[in-house]
mmCIF file of C-alpha atoms in Angstrom:
data_model
loop_
_atom_site.group_PDB
_atom_site.id
_atom_site.type_symbol
_atom_site.label_atom_id
_atom_site.label_comp_id
_atom_site.label_asym_id
_atom_site.label_seq_id
_atom_site.Cartn_x
_atom_site.Cartn_y
_atom_site.Cartn_z
ATOM 1 C CA MET A 271 -20.593 7.250 -43.906
ATOM 2 C CA LYS A 272 -24.333 6.962 -44.285
ATOM 3 C CA ILE A 273 -26.339 10.066 -43.353
ATOM 4 C CA SER A 274 -29.806 9.014 -42.203
ATOM 5 C CA LYS A 275 -31.557 12.384 -41.806
ATOM 6 C CA TYR A 276 -32.134 15.049 -44.420
ATOM 7 C CA ASN A 277 -31.504 17.846 -41.896
ATOM 8 C CA GLU A 278 -28.029 16.496 -41.199
ATOM 9 C CA MET A 279 -27.149 16.277 -44.897
ATOM 10 C CA GLU A 280 -28.519 19.763 -45.476
ATOM 11 C CA ARG A 281 -26.294 21.080 -42.682
ATOM 12 C CA LYS A 282 -23.224 19.335 -44.116
ATOM 13 C CA THR A 283 -23.980 20.812 -47.541
ATOM 14 C CA ILE A 284 -24.403 24.336 -46.191
ATOM 15 C CA GLU A 285 -21.199 24.048 -44.139
ATOM 16 C CA ALA A 286 -19.177 22.378 -46.936
ATOM 17 C CA ASP A 287 -15.808 23.890 -47.835
ATOM 18 C CA THR A 288 -12.926 23.352 -50.255
ATOM 19 C CA GLY A 289 -11.850 19.704 -50.433
ATOM 20 C CA CYS A 290 -15.220 18.257 -49.431
ATOM 21 C CA ILE A 291 -16.810 15.306 -51.217
ATOM 22 C CA LEU A 292 -20.511 14.610 -50.687
ATOM 23 C CA ALA A 293 -22.914 12.165 -52.340
ATOM 24 C CA VAL A 294 -26.676 11.791 -52.634
ATOM 25 C CA SER A 295 -28.426 8.769 -54.076
ATOM 26 C CA GLY A 296 -31.895 7.275 -54.251
ATOM 27 C CA PRO A 297 -35.158 7.793 -56.105
ATOM 28 C CA ASP A 298 -36.570 11.007 -54.589
ATOM 29 C CA ILE A 299 -35.522 13.649 -57.107
ATOM 30 C CA TYR A 300 -36.794 16.628 -55.118
ATOM 31 C CA GLN A 301 -34.434 16.131 -52.175
ATOM 32 C CA SER A 302 -31.520 15.387 -54.495
ATOM 33 C CA VAL A 303 -32.051 18.553 -56.554
ATOM 34 C CA ARG A 304 -32.577 20.647 -53.423
ATOM 35 C CA LEU A 305 -29.226 19.502 -52.000
ATOM 36 C CA GLN A 306 -27.504 20.081 -55.353
ATOM 37 C CA ASN A 307 -28.858 23.640 -55.417
ATOM 38 C CA LEU A 308 -27.618 24.259 -51.877
ATOM 39 C CA MET A 309 -24.159 23.079 -52.942
ATOM 40 C CA ILE A 310 -24.213 25.390 -55.972
ATOM 41 C CA GLU A 311 -25.419 28.280 -53.816
ATOM 42 C CA LYS A 312 -22.515 27.763 -51.422
ATOM 43 C CA PHE A 313 -19.695 27.237 -53.934
ATOM 44 C CA GLY A 314 -20.947 28.980 -57.065
ATOM 45 C CA ASN A 315 -22.590 32.054 -55.554
ATOM 46 C CA LYS A 316 -20.804 32.593 -52.243
ATOM 47 C CA LEU A 317 -17.299 31.232 -52.889
ATOM 48 C CA LYS A 318 -17.377 32.192 -56.604
ATOM 49 C CA TYR A 319 -16.148 28.758 -57.741
ATOM 50 C CA ASP A 320 -16.546 27.509 -61.292
ATOM 51 C CA VAL A 321 -19.363 24.935 -61.397
ATOM 52 C CA SER A 322 -19.112 22.053 -63.885
ATOM 53 C CA ARG A 323 -21.634 19.270 -64.434
ATOM 54 C CA LEU A 324 -20.297 15.894 -65.565
ATOM 55 C CA ASP A 325 -22.048 12.632 -66.458
ATOM 56 C CA GLY A 326 -20.486 9.604 -64.772
ATOM 57 C CA GLY A 327 -21.076 7.427 -67.817
ATOM 58 C CA ASP A 328 -19.151 9.822 -70.086
ATOM 59 C CA LEU A 329 -15.960 9.917 -68.000
ATOM 60 C CA LYS A 330 -13.082 8.125 -69.711
ATOM 61 C CA GLU A 331 -9.693 7.256 -68.254
ATOM 62 C CA GLY A 332 -7.897 10.418 -67.168
ATOM 63 C CA ASP A 333 -10.937 12.711 -67.495
ATOM 64 C CA LEU A 334 -11.808 13.001 -63.816
ATOM 65 C CA ARG A 335 -8.169 13.389 -62.793
ATOM 66 C CA ARG A 336 -7.762 16.198 -65.329
ATOM 67 C CA TYR A 337 -10.918 18.003 -64.174
ATOM 68 C CA ILE A 338 -9.731 17.813 -60.563
ATOM 69 C CA LEU A 339 -6.134 18.903 -61.176
ATOM 70 C CA GLU A 340 -6.743 21.641 -63.778
ATOM 71 C CA ASN A 341 -6.391 25.135 -62.370
ATOM 72 C CA SER A 342 -9.363 27.442 -62.715
ATOM 73 C CA LEU A 343 -8.326 30.579 -64.623
ATOM 74 C CA PHE A 344 -10.755 33.091 -63.178
ATOM 75 C CA ALA A 345 -12.076 31.455 -59.995
ATOM 76 C CA PRO A 346 -10.512 30.347 -56.703
ATOM 77 C CA GLY A 347 -11.652 26.767 -57.225
ATOM 78 C CA LYS A 348 -14.015 24.308 -58.878
ATOM 79 C CA LEU A 349 -17.189 22.463 -57.900
ATOM 80 C CA LEU A 350 -17.716 19.284 -59.917
ATOM 81 C CA ILE A 351 -21.217 17.810 -59.872
ATOM 82 C CA ILE A 352 -21.158 14.252 -61.239
ATOM 83 C CA SER A 353 -24.592 12.881 -62.132
ATOM 84 C CA GLU A 354 -25.291 9.164 -62.591
ATOM 85 C CA CYS A 355 -22.043 8.436 -60.789
ATOM 86 C CA HIS A 356 -22.974 4.742 -60.610
ATOM 87 C CA LYS A 357 -22.269 4.570 -64.378
ATOM 88 C CA MET A 358 -18.593 5.463 -63.961
ATOM 89 C CA GLY A 359 -16.245 2.933 -65.537
ATOM 90 C CA LYS A 360 -13.442 1.175 -63.680
ATOM 91 C CA ALA A 361 -10.812 3.734 -64.651
ATOM 92 C CA ALA A 362 -12.940 6.701 -63.555
ATOM 93 C CA GLN A 363 -13.885 4.893 -60.334
ATOM 94 C CA SER A 364 -10.212 4.284 -59.600
ATOM 95 C CA GLU A 365 -9.438 7.969 -60.114
ATOM 96 C CA LEU A 366 -12.344 8.933 -57.859
ATOM 97 C CA MET A 367 -11.173 6.643 -55.054
ATOM 98 C CA ARG A 368 -7.620 7.944 -55.392
ATOM 99 C CA SER A 369 -8.894 11.523 -55.105
ATOM 100 C CA ILE A 370 -10.915 10.641 -52.014
ATOM 101 C CA ASP A 371 -7.889 9.012 -50.372
ATOM 102 C CA GLU A 372 -5.431 11.791 -51.317
ATOM 103 C CA GLY A 373 -7.820 14.697 -50.709
ATOM 104 C CA LEU A 374 -8.665 17.699 -52.868
ATOM 105 C CA ASN A 375 -7.032 21.117 -52.977
ATOM 106 C CA ASP A 376 -9.003 23.820 -54.820
ATOM 107 C CA CYS A 377 -11.893 21.528 -55.693
ATOM 108 C CA ALA A 378 -15.103 20.046 -54.258
ATOM 109 C CA LEU A 379 -17.113 17.058 -55.532
ATOM 110 C CA PHE A 380 -20.828 16.381 -55.333
ATOM 111 C CA LEU A 381 -21.864 12.913 -56.562
ATOM 112 C CA VAL A 382 -25.442 12.138 -57.593
ATOM 113 C CA SER A 383 -27.245 8.897 -58.435
ATOM 114 C CA LEU A 384 -30.839 7.677 -58.618
ATOM 115 C CA LYS A 385 -29.638 4.243 -57.533
ATOM 116 C CA THR A 386 -29.114 3.132 -53.936
ATOM 117 C CA PRO A 387 -26.070 1.422 -52.370
ATOM 118 C CA ARG A 388 -28.004 -1.827 -52.542
ATOM 119 C CA GLU A 389 -28.045 -1.476 -56.348
ATOM 120 C CA SER A 390 -24.513 -0.187 -56.974
ATOM 121 C CA ALA A 391 -21.114 -1.488 -55.867
ATOM 122 C CA LEU A 392 -19.616 2.004 -56.267
ATOM 123 C CA LEU A 393 -22.201 3.558 -53.968
ATOM 124 C CA ARG A 394 -21.496 0.871 -51.366
ATOM 125 C CA LYS A 395 -17.823 1.855 -51.468
ATOM 126 C CA LEU A 396 -18.635 5.555 -51.255
ATOM 127 C CA GLU A 397 -20.922 4.971 -48.283
ATOM 128 C CA LYS A 398 -17.903 3.728 -46.313
ATOM 129 C CA LYS A 399 -15.626 6.635 -47.265
ATOM 130 C CA MET A 400 -17.700 9.822 -47.311
ATOM 131 C CA PRO A 401 -21.039 11.370 -46.265
ATOM 132 C CA LEU A 402 -23.778 9.806 -48.398
ATOM 133 C CA TYR A 403 -27.502 10.482 -48.039
ATOM 134 C CA ILE A 404 -30.150 8.241 -49.618
ATOM 135 C CA CYS A 405 -33.124 10.221 -50.901
ATOM 136 C CA TYR A 406 -36.287 8.229 -50.260
ATOM 137 C CA GLU A 407 -39.814 9.608 -50.187
ATOM 138 C CA PRO A 408 -40.378 10.835 -46.625
ATOM 139 C CA PHE A 409 -42.471 8.859 -44.160
ATOM 140 C CA GLU A 410 -46.007 10.068 -43.497
ATOM 141 C CA SER A 411 -44.937 11.330 -40.073
ATOM 142 C CA GLU A 412 -42.293 13.563 -41.703
ATOM 143 C CA ILE A 413 -44.624 15.267 -44.180
ATOM 144 C CA PRO A 414 -45.973 17.984 -41.801
ATOM 145 C CA GLY A 415 -42.394 18.922 -40.955
ATOM 146 C CA TRP A 416 -41.570 19.248 -44.639
ATOM 147 C CA ALA A 417 -44.643 21.431 -45.200
ATOM 148 C CA THR A 418 -43.529 23.767 -42.425
ATOM 149 C CA ARG A 419 -39.930 23.825 -43.710
ATOM 150 C CA LEU A 420 -40.903 24.627 -47.297
ATOM 151 C CA ALA A 421 -43.385 27.266 -46.177
ATOM 152 C CA SER A 422 -40.627 28.900 -44.136
ATOM 153 C CA VAL A 423 -38.396 29.036 -47.235
ATOM 154 C CA GLU A 424 -41.171 30.949 -49.058
ATOM 155 C CA ASN A 425 -41.781 33.149 -45.979
ATOM 156 C CA ILE A 426 -45.401 32.123 -45.443
ATOM 157 C CA LYS A 427 -47.111 30.404 -42.531
ATOM 158 C CA LEU A 428 -49.558 27.499 -42.624
ATOM 159 C CA ASN A 429 -52.012 26.879 -39.822
ATOM 160 C CA ARG A 430 -52.467 23.356 -38.488
ATOM 161 C CA GLU A 431 -55.447 22.538 -40.697
ATOM 162 C CA THR A 432 -53.699 23.832 -43.802
ATOM 163 C CA VAL A 433 -50.654 21.657 -43.088
ATOM 164 C CA GLN A 434 -52.873 18.586 -42.856
ATOM 165 C CA LEU A 435 -54.722 19.447 -46.062
ATOM 166 C CA LEU A 436 -51.492 20.159 -47.902
ATOM 167 C CA ALA A 437 -50.091 16.818 -46.737
ATOM 168 C CA GLN A 438 -53.272 15.156 -47.958
ATOM 169 C CA TYR A 439 -53.025 16.982 -51.293
ATOM 170 C CA SER A 440 -49.391 16.097 -51.982
ATOM 171 C CA GLY A 441 -49.156 12.649 -50.407
ATOM 172 C CA ARG A 442 -45.421 11.913 -50.010
ATOM 173 C CA ASN A 443 -44.513 13.783 -53.191
ATOM 174 C CA LEU A 444 -42.303 16.683 -52.098
ATOM 175 C CA GLY A 445 -42.177 18.164 -55.587
ATOM 176 C CA ARG A 446 -45.966 18.461 -55.649
ATOM 177 C CA MET A 447 -45.946 19.975 -52.167
ATOM 178 C CA SER A 448 -43.243 22.471 -53.093
ATOM 179 C CA ASP A 449 -45.112 23.573 -56.225
ATOM 180 C CA ALA A 450 -48.265 24.139 -54.171
ATOM 181 C CA ILE A 451 -46.418 26.188 -51.540
ATOM 182 C CA VAL A 452 -44.743 28.351 -54.190
ATOM 183 C CA LYS A 453 -48.182 29.035 -55.704
ATOM 184 C CA LEU A 454 -49.546 29.954 -52.265
ATOM 185 C CA ALA A 455 -46.659 32.361 -51.661
ATOM 186 C CA LEU A 456 -47.015 34.003 -55.079
ATOM 187 C CA TYR A 457 -50.774 34.385 -54.720
ATOM 188 C CA HIS A 458 -51.050 35.521 -51.107
ATOM 189 C CA GLY A 459 -47.668 37.245 -50.771
ATOM 190 C CA HIS A 460 -44.702 36.757 -48.460
ATOM 191 C CA GLY A 461 -45.502 36.990 -44.781
ATOM 192 C CA SER A 462 -49.054 35.681 -45.214
ATOM 193 C CA THR A 463 -50.684 33.100 -42.971
ATOM 194 C CA ILE A 464 -52.656 30.641 -45.114
ATOM 195 C CA ASP A 465 -55.876 29.082 -43.853
ATOM 196 C CA ARG A 466 -58.099 26.449 -45.474
ATOM 197 C CA SER A 467 -59.985 28.886 -47.718
ATOM 198 C CA GLY A 468 -56.730 30.504 -48.841
ATOM 199 C CA LEU A 469 -55.308 27.116 -49.788
ATOM 200 C CA LEU A 470 -58.401 25.968 -51.675
ATOM 201 C CA GLU A 471 -58.641 29.271 -53.523
ATOM 202 C CA VAL A 472 -55.177 28.682 -54.991
ATOM 203 C CA LEU A 473 -55.254 24.935 -55.558
ATOM 204 C CA ALA A 474 -58.787 24.744 -56.947
ATOM 205 C CA GLY A 475 -59.934 28.260 -57.758
ATOM 206 C CA LYS A 476 -63.080 29.961 -56.548
ATOM 207 C CA ASP A 477 -66.395 28.134 -56.894
ATOM 208 C CA LYS A 478 -64.831 25.047 -58.489
ATOM 209 C CA PRO A 479 -64.649 21.453 -57.182
ATOM 210 C CA ASP A 480 -61.288 20.770 -55.539
ATOM 211 C CA ILE A 481 -59.249 17.604 -55.241
ATOM 212 C CA PHE A 482 -60.421 17.117 -51.633
ATOM 213 C CA HIS A 483 -64.033 17.096 -52.845
ATOM 214 C CA LEU A 484 -63.099 14.396 -55.368
ATOM 215 C CA GLY A 485 -61.639 12.241 -52.596
ATOM 216 C CA ASP A 486 -64.716 12.820 -50.472
ATOM 217 C CA MET A 487 -66.997 11.648 -53.285
ATOM 218 C CA ILE A 488 -64.901 8.547 -54.073
ATOM 219 C CA PHE A 489 -64.624 7.373 -50.477
ATOM 220 C CA SER A 490 -68.220 8.259 -49.728
ATOM 221 C CA ASP A 491 -69.028 5.853 -52.609
ATOM 222 C CA ARG A 492 -70.749 8.494 -54.737
ATOM 223 C CA ARG A 493 -69.622 7.512 -58.207
ATOM 224 C CA GLY A 494 -71.610 10.070 -60.208
ATOM 225 C CA LYS A 495 -70.426 13.030 -58.126
ATOM 226 C CA ALA A 496 -66.854 11.721 -58.219
ATOM 227 C CA LEU A 497 -66.923 11.567 -62.025
ATOM 228 C CA GLU A 498 -68.295 15.117 -62.186
ATOM 229 C CA ALA A 499 -65.547 16.367 -59.867
ATOM 230 C CA ALA A 500 -62.827 14.555 -61.832
ATOM 231 C CA TRP A 501 -64.061 15.968 -65.131
ATOM 232 C CA SER A 502 -64.109 19.498 -63.696
ATOM 233 C CA LEU A 503 -60.606 19.175 -62.203
ATOM 234 C CA LEU A 504 -59.103 17.853 -65.443
ATOM 235 C CA ARG A 505 -60.894 20.499 -67.488
ATOM 236 C CA TYR A 506 -59.379 23.234 -65.363
ATOM 237 C CA GLY A 507 -55.866 21.864 -65.716
ATOM 238 C CA GLU A 508 -55.316 19.453 -62.809
ATOM 239 C CA ASP A 509 -52.374 17.176 -63.587
ATOM 240 C CA PRO A 510 -53.689 13.595 -64.051
ATOM 241 C CA GLY A 511 -50.527 12.169 -62.500
ATOM 242 C CA GLY A 512 -50.936 14.309 -59.398
ATOM 243 C CA LEU A 513 -54.621 13.477 -59.225
ATOM 244 C CA THR A 514 -53.911 9.734 -59.386
ATOM 245 C CA SER A 515 -51.148 10.087 -56.805
ATOM 246 C CA TYR A 516 -53.535 11.893 -54.453
ATOM 247 C CA ILE A 517 -56.234 9.240 -54.797
ATOM 248 C CA PHE A 518 -53.673 6.477 -54.224
ATOM 249 C CA SER A 519 -52.325 8.145 -51.083
ATOM 250 C CA GLN A 520 -55.830 8.544 -49.695
ATOM 251 C CA TRP A 521 -56.841 5.005 -50.649
ATOM 252 C CA GLN A 522 -53.908 3.592 -48.682
ATOM 253 C CA LYS A 523 -54.992 5.497 -45.563
ATOM 254 C CA VAL A 524 -58.643 4.510 -46.031
ATOM 255 C CA VAL A 525 -57.695 0.812 -46.257
ATOM 256 C CA GLN A 526 -55.652 1.131 -43.065
ATOM 257 C CA ALA A 527 -58.528 2.887 -41.290
ATOM 258 C CA MET A 528 -60.998 0.199 -42.408
ATOM 259 C CA GLU A 529 -58.789 -2.605 -41.117
ATOM 260 C CA ILE A 530 -58.263 -0.893 -37.757
ATOM 261 C CA VAL A 531 -61.946 -0.104 -37.226
ATOM 262 C CA GLU A 532 -63.032 -3.599 -38.281
ATOM 263 C CA SER A 533 -60.598 -5.086 -35.748
ATOM 264 C CA GLY A 534 -62.097 -2.994 -32.955
ATOM 265 C CA GLY A 535 -59.747 0.005 -33.021
ATOM 266 C CA GLY A 536 -60.816 3.610 -32.882
ATOM 267 C CA LYS A 537 -59.687 7.124 -33.731
ATOM 268 C CA LYS A 538 -56.531 6.940 -31.612
ATOM 269 C CA GLU A 539 -55.298 3.775 -33.333
ATOM 270 C CA VAL A 540 -56.085 5.183 -36.793
ATOM 271 C CA ALA A 541 -54.151 8.359 -35.960
ATOM 272 C CA ASN A 542 -51.138 6.360 -34.755
ATOM 273 C CA VAL A 543 -50.969 4.213 -37.900
ATOM 274 C CA THR A 544 -51.809 6.813 -40.573
ATOM 275 C CA GLY A 545 -50.323 9.914 -38.960
ATOM 276 C CA ALA A 546 -53.565 11.766 -39.723
ATOM 277 C CA ARG A 547 -54.793 14.581 -37.503
ATOM 278 C CA TYR A 548 -57.862 16.798 -37.546
ATOM 279 C CA PRO A 549 -59.562 17.394 -39.956
ATOM 280 C CA VAL A 550 -58.171 14.521 -42.064
ATOM 281 C CA LEU A 551 -58.563 12.057 -39.204
ATOM 282 C CA ASP A 552 -62.313 12.714 -38.920
ATOM 283 C CA LYS A 553 -62.651 12.161 -42.654
ATOM 284 C CA LEU A 554 -60.827 8.823 -42.428
ATOM 285 C CA MET A 555 -63.125 7.652 -39.658
ATOM 286 C CA LYS A 556 -66.099 8.516 -41.856
ATOM 287 C CA TYR A 557 -64.578 6.779 -44.905
ATOM 288 C CA SER A 558 -63.964 3.623 -42.872
ATOM 289 C CA ARG A 559 -67.775 3.295 -42.822
ATOM 290 C CA THR A 560 -68.730 4.621 -46.255
ATOM 291 C CA ALA A 561 -65.939 3.583 -48.651
ATOM 292 C CA TYR A 562 -66.577 0.711 -51.038
ATOM 293 C CA ARG A 563 -64.830 -2.498 -49.958
ATOM 294 C CA VAL A 564 -62.743 -3.386 -52.994
ATOM 295 C CA ASP A 565 -60.191 -6.187 -53.096
ATOM 296 C CA PRO A 566 -56.774 -4.530 -52.448
ATOM 297 C CA ALA A 567 -55.216 -6.544 -55.271
ATOM 298 C CA VAL A 568 -57.872 -5.294 -57.700
ATOM 299 C CA ALA A 569 -57.391 -1.701 -56.550
ATOM 300 C CA ALA A 570 -53.600 -1.980 -56.788
ATOM 301 C CA GLU A 571 -53.862 -3.223 -60.366
ATOM 302 C CA ALA A 572 -56.224 -0.338 -61.207
ATOM 303 C CA PHE A 573 -53.693 2.171 -59.917
ATOM 304 C CA ALA A 574 -50.899 0.456 -61.856
ATOM 305 C CA GLU A 575 -53.039 0.574 -64.999
ATOM 306 C CA ALA A 576 -53.729 4.278 -64.430
ATOM 307 C CA ASP A 577 -50.005 4.932 -64.081
ATOM 308 C CA ARG A 578 -49.271 3.071 -67.310
ATOM 309 C CA ALA A 579 -52.077 4.935 -69.066
ATOM 310 C CA ILE A 580 -50.680 8.328 -68.024
ATOM 311 C CA LYS A 581 -47.268 7.399 -69.429
ATOM 312 C CA THR A 582 -48.690 6.109 -72.712
ATOM 313 C CA GLY A 583 -51.040 9.012 -73.427
ATOM 314 C CA VAL A 584 -54.453 7.440 -72.809
ATOM 315 C CA ASP A 585 -57.294 9.956 -72.536
ATOM 316 C CA GLN A 586 -57.121 11.557 -69.070
ATOM 317 C CA LEU A 587 -60.834 11.352 -68.310
ATOM 318 C CA VAL A 588 -61.002 7.715 -69.414
ATOM 319 C CA LEU A 589 -58.173 6.597 -67.147
ATOM 320 C CA THR A 590 -59.566 8.550 -64.174
ATOM 321 C CA ALA A 591 -63.075 7.205 -64.785
ATOM 322 C CA ARG A 592 -61.754 3.623 -64.816
ATOM 323 C CA LEU A 593 -60.085 4.220 -61.479
ATOM 324 C CA ILE A 594 -63.230 5.763 -59.974
ATOM 325 C CA PHE A 595 -65.332 2.834 -61.225
ATOM 326 C CA THR A 596 -62.969 0.420 -59.487
ATOM 327 C CA LEU A 597 -63.094 2.283 -56.171
ATOM 328 C CA THR A 598 -66.866 2.839 -56.062
ATOM 329 C CA SER A 599 -69.906 0.565 -56.236
ATOM 330 C CA GLY A 600 -72.186 2.725 -58.355
ATOM 331 C CA HIS A 601 -75.078 2.273 -55.915
ATOM 332 C CA SER A 602 -75.417 6.008 -55.266
#
């Protein structure tokens, strides 16, 4: 059965017991790994089960059946985590389906795949027989909730402005958001309440341009200042992939804001479409007037080129400069 909400799958994972079979699929690695870790915490740490990791593509005829039926010598049971389960051959798939139909005794299964049911016949079958959650990047409207959830895990609090800035910083990338929150917790200490200055101090450092300043310069069409900010950020260790992801996330919102304002809409309509709130919303309204009007197809190709350049080792400043040149006019 398809599980549509992360909270529901998290609850099922936490409440899982001997004999359960759960599956996660889809491209968002952060959610998948988080659910795997919850499963390991429950069975490996609390129930003291043996934990074994298997690769679906390596399972030959009889392997899965043997893993399931073998008694554990020093533990009350076994947790089998099968990665890339969509690569299982026909024999292994048959054994898996038989185990699902017959049930498990001293064993639990957790199946993982980066594919979706649309891309895999096995996943489509599993979706009809067991709880399966598809890990997609969260919607914009879900990002503030994730920020609050992850902050709670690290025992820190974020005020409303900090949540908005953190959402702006990470886009829909939960891994990037999680890394930032862990840094905030380590720097400020558990139990802290983080405001804007506390966030910027950790993510940018004192007296240094931050990633928000870079976005401000790009979408205020100030090419020279944007290049200076990008150079400073890269020099002080900002990840070029994260930087590009941030710019892309902001560009998407700016384009939406432009279209709404040009069609006669205002702040309320921009907030409804983008999910932005103060202070990000005020920035978007400003950018709808100041940002350079670039053909969306041209911008999209520039972002694709930047992504390819990151993966092929092109100089970081060069690829960022190309992107900034595309998104600005150079008139100021």
